[in-house]
CSV table of C-alpha atoms in Angstrom, one decimal:
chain,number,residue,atom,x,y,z
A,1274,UNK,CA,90.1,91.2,123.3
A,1275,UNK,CA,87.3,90.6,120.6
A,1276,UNK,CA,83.8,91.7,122.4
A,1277,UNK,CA,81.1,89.9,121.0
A,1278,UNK,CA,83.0,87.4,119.4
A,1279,UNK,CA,84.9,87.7,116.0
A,1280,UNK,CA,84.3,90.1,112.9
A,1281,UNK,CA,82.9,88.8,109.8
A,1282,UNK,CA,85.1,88.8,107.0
A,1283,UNK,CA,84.4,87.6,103.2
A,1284,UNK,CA,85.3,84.6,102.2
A,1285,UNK,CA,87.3,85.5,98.9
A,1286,UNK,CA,90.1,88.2,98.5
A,1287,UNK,CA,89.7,91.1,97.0
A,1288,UNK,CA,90.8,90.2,93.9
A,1289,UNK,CA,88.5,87.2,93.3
A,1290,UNK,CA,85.7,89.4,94.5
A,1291,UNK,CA,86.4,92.1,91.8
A,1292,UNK,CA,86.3,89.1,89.2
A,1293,UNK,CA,82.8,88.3,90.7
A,1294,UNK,CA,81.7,91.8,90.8
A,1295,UNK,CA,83.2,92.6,86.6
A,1296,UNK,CA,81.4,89.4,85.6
A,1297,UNK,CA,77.9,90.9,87.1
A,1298,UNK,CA,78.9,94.1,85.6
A,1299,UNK,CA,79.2,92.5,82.2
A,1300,UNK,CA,75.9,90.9,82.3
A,1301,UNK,CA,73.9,93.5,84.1
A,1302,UNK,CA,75.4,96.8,84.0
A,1303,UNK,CA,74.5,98.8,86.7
A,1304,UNK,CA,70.5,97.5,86.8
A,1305,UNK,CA,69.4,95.5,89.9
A,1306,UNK,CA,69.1,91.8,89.5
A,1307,UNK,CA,67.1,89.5,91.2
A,1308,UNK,CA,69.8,87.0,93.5
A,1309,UNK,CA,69.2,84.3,92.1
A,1310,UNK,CA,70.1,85.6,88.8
A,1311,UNK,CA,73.1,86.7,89.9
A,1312,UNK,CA,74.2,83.8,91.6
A,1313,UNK,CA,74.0,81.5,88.1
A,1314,UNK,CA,75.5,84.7,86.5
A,1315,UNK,CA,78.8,83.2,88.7
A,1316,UNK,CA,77.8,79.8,87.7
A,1317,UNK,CA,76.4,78.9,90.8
A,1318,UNK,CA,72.9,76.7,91.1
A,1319,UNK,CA,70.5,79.0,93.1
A,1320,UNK,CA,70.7,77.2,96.3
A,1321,UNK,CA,74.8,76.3,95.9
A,1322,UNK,CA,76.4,78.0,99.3
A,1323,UNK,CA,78.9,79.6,97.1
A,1324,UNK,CA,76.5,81.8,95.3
A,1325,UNK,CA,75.4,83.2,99.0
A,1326,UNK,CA,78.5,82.9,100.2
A,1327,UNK,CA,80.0,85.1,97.2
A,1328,UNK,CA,77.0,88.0,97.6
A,1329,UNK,CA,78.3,88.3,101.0
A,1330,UNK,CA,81.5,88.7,100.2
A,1331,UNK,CA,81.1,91.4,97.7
A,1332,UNK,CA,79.2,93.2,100.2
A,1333,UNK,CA,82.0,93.1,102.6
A,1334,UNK,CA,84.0,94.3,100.5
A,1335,UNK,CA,81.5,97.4,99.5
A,1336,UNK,CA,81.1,96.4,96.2
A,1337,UNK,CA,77.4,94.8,95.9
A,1338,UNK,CA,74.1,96.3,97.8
A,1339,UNK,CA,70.6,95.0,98.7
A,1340,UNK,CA,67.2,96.3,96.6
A,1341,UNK,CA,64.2,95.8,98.0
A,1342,UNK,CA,63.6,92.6,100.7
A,1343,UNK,CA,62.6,89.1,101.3
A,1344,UNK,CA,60.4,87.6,97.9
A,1345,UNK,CA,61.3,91.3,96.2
A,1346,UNK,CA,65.2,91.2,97.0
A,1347,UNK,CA,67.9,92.1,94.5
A,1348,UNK,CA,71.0,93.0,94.4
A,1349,UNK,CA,72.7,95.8,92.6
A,1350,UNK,CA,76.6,96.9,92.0
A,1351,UNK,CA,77.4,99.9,94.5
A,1352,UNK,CA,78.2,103.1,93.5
A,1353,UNK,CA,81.8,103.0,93.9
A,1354,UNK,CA,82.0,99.5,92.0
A,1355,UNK,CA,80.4,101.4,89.1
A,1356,UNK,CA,82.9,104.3,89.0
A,1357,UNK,CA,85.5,101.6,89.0
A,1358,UNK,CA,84.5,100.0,86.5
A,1359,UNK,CA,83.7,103.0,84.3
A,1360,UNK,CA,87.4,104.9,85.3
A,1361,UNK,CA,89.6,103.3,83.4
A,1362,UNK,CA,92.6,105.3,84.8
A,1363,UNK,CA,94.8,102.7,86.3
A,1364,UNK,CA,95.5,105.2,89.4
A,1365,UNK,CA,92.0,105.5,89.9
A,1366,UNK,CA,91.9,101.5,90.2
A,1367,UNK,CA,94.8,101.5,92.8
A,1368,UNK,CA,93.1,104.4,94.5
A,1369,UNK,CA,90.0,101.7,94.6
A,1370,UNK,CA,92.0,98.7,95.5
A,1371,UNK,CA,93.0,100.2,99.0
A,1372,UNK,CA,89.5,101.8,99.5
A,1373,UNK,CA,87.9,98.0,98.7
A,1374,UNK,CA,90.5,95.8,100.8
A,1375,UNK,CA,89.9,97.5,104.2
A,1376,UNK,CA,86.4,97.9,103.8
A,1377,UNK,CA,85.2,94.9,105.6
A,1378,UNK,CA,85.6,95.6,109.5
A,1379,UNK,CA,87.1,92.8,110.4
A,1380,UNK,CA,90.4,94.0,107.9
A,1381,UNK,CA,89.9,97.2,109.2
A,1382,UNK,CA,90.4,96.0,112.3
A,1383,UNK,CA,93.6,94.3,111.3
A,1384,UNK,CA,94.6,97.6,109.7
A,1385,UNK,CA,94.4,99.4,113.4
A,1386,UNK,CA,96.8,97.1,114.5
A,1387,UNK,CA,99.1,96.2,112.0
A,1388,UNK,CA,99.0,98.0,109.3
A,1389,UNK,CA,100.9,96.6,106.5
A,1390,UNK,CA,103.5,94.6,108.8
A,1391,UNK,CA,101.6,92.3,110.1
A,1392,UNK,CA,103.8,90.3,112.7
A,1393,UNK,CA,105.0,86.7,111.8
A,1394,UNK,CA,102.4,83.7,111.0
A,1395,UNK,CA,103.0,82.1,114.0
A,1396,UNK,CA,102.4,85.0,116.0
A,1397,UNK,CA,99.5,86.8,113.9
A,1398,UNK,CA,97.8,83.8,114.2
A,1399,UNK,CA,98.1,83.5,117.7
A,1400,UNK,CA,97.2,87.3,118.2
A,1401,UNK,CA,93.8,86.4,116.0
A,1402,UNK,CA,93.0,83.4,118.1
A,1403,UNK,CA,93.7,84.9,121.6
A,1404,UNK,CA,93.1,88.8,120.9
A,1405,UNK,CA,90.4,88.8,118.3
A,1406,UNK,CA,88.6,85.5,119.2
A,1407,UNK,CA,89.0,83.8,116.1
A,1408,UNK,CA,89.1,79.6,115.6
A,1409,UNK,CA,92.2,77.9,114.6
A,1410,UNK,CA,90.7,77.5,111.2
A,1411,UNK,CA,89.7,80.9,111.0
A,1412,UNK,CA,92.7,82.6,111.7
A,1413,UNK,CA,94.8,81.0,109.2
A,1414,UNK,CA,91.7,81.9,106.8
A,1415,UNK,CA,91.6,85.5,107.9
A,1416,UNK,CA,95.3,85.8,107.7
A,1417,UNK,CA,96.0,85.1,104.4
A,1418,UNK,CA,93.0,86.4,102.7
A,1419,UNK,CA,94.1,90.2,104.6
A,1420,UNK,CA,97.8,89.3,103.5
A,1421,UNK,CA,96.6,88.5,99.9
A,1422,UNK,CA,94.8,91.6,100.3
A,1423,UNK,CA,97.3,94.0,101.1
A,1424,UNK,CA,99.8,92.6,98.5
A,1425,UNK,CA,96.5,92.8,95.7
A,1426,UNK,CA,96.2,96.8,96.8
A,1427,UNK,CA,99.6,97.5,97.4
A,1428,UNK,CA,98.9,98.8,100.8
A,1429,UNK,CA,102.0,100.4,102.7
A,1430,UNK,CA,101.6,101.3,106.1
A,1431,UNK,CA,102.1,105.0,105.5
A,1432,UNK,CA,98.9,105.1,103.7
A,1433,UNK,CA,96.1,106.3,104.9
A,1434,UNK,CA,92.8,104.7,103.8
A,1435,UNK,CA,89.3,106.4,104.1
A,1436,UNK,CA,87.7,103.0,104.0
A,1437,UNK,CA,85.5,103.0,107.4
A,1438,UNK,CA,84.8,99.0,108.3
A,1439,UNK,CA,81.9,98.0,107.3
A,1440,UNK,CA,79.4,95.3,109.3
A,1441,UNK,CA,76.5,93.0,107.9
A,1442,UNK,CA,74.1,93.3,110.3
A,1443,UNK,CA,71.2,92.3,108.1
A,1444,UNK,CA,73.3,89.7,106.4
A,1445,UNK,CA,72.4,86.5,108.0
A,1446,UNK,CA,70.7,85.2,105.2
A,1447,UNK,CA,73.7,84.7,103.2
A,1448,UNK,CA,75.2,82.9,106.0
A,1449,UNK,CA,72.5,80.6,107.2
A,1450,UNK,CA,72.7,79.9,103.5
A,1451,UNK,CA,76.4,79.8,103.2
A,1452,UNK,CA,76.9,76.9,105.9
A,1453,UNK,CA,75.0,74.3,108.1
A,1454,UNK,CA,73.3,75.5,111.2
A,1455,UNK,CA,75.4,75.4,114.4
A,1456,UNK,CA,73.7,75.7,117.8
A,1457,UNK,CA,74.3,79.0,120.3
A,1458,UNK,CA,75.8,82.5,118.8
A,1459,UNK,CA,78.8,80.9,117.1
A,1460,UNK,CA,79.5,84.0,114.1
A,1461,UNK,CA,78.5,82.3,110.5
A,1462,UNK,CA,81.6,83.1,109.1
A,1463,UNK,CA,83.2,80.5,111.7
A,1464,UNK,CA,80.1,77.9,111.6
A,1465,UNK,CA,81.1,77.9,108.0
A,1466,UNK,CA,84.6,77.3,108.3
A,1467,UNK,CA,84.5,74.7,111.3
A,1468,UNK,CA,83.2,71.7,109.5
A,1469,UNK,CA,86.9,71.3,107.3
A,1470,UNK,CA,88.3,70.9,110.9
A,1471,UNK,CA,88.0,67.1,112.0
A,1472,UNK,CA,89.9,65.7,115.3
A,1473,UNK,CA,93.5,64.6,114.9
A,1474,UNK,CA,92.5,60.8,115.3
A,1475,UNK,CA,90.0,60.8,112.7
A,1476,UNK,CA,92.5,62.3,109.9
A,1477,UNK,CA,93.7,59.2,107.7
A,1478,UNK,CA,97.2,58.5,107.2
A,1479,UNK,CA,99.1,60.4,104.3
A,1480,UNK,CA,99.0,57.1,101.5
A,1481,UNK,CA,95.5,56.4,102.3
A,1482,UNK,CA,92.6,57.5,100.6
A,1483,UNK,CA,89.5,58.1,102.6
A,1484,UNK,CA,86.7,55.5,101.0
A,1485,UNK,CA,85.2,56.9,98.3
A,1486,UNK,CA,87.5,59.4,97.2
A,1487,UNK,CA,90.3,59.5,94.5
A,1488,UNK,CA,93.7,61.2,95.4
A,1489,UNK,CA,96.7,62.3,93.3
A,1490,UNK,CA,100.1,62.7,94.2
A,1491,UNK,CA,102.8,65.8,92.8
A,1492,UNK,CA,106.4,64.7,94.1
A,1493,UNK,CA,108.4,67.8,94.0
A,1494,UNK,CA,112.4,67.8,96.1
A,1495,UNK,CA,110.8,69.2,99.2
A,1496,UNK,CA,108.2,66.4,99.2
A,1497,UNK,CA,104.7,64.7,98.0
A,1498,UNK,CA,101.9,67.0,97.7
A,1499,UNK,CA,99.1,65.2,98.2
A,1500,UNK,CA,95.3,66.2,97.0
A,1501,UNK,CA,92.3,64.3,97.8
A,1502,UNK,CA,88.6,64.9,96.8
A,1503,UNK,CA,85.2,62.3,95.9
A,1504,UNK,CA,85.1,60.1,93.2
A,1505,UNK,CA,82.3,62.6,91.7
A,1506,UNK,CA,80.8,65.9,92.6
A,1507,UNK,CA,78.6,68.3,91.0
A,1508,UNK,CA,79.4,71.4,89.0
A,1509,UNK,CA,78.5,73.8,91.9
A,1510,UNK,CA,81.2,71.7,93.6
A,1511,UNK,CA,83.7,72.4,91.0
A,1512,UNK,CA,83.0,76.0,90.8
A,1513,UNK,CA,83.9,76.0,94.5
A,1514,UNK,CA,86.8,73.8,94.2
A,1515,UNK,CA,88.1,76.2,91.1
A,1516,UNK,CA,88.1,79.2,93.4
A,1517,UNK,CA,89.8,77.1,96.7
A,1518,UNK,CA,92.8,76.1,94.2
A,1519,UNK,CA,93.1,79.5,92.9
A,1520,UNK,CA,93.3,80.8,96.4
A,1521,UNK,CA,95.7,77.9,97.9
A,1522,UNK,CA,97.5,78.8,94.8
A,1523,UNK,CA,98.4,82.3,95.8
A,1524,UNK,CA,98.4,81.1,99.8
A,1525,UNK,CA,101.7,79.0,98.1
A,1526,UNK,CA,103.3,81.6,96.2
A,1527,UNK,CA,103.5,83.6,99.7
A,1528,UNK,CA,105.0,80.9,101.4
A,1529,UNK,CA,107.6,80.3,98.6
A,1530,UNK,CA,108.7,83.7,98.8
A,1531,UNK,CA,109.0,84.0,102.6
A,1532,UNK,CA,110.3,81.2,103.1
């Protein structure tokens, strides 16, 4: 049973978090940057949620540090993101891969007790909600971003990682920036996740489009797939709704293959 409530965990995989962290290598090298900077250096508006929400996440995942605090704060690629990118040797990158996927503690935690088997959805999920104190919401989140990870490193459970969990104590900037504020203790990672949950009587049917919003319609054997979003949105929006397909898009090429 999860004491304290649930672990953190990024809100990206691995692999999107990597992209992240090569694009600040590009641009900066290995110099500190001021956050800001590197926010728009992901195409992010300094105040857009998925700038914050994407520091954190690299910092899960050991791949970003803090520099200095407060007006003075930067941020600066870790050590072991700048060997990786240096090392081109492609062992040395799955050697990294397995080291980065399990670094957050809340996938280390996952790794204790499942190792690369997790058990079925139904039941992993269940085992998040009840034995790790995660949200509905969360736990599918959780789920397929350690799935998606394991696959990305090519974990097997006979490996044996040195990565030691690591936890954001100081990192509630990034999430009070990441989400709206929620009353009581509620972990950030969940505030930030709770609001795409809405009661099962306020959902509207499958033809109708919620008022002001557009929808389009892929019919495929199985059935209609259905996506529905604003009539307009901003390009912060889009930069966040470019990384959400890309990760429903490999969330679907699980399913297909499992099921």
């Amino acid at each position: 049973m999860a004491v304290g409530g649930p672990e953190r965990y990024p809100y990206i995989p691995l692999r999107k978090a990597i992209e992240r962290a090569r694009q600040l290598w590009n641009s900066a090298n290995d110099h500190a940057v001021v956050a800001s900077d590197a926010v728009q250096v992901w195409s992010f508006s300094p105040k857009a949620s998925g700038g914050s929400q994407t520091i954190a996440a690299l910092k899960y995942y050991g791949l970003l540090q803090d520099i200095g605090a407060n007006e003075s704060r930067k941020v600066k690629l870790t050590e072991e993101a700048r060997r990786y990118f240096l090392d081109e040797r492609p062992e040395k990158h799955a050697e990294s891969h397995k080291y980065f996927a399990l670094k957050p503690r809340a996938f280390a935690s996952l790794w204790e007790a499942w190792h690369a088997k997790p058990p079925s959805e139904m039941i992993a999920r269940s085992n998040l909600k009840v034995d790790f104190g995660y949200s509905e919401n969360a736990a599918r989140e959780v789920l397929a971003i350690y799935a998606d990870n394991l696959v990305f490193a090519n974990l097997a459970s006979s490996d044996t990682v040195s990565a030691v969990g690591h936890d954001l104590e100081d990192d509630d900037t990034e999430w009070e920036q990441a989400g709206p504020r929620r009353s009581g203790h509620e972990p950030k990672e969940i505030a930030m996740q709770e609001p795409q949950q809405t009661a099962p009587a306020s959902r509207p049917a499958l033809n109708e489009v919620p008022a002001g919003s557009r929808s389009d319609i892929c019919n495929i054997p199985e059935g209609a797939v259905i996506l529905s979003f604003p009539e307009s949105f901003s390009e912060e929006s889009l930069k966040d709704l470019e990384d959400w397909l890309d990760f429903q898009k490999n969330r679907l090429k699980r399913w297909v293959i499992k099921h």
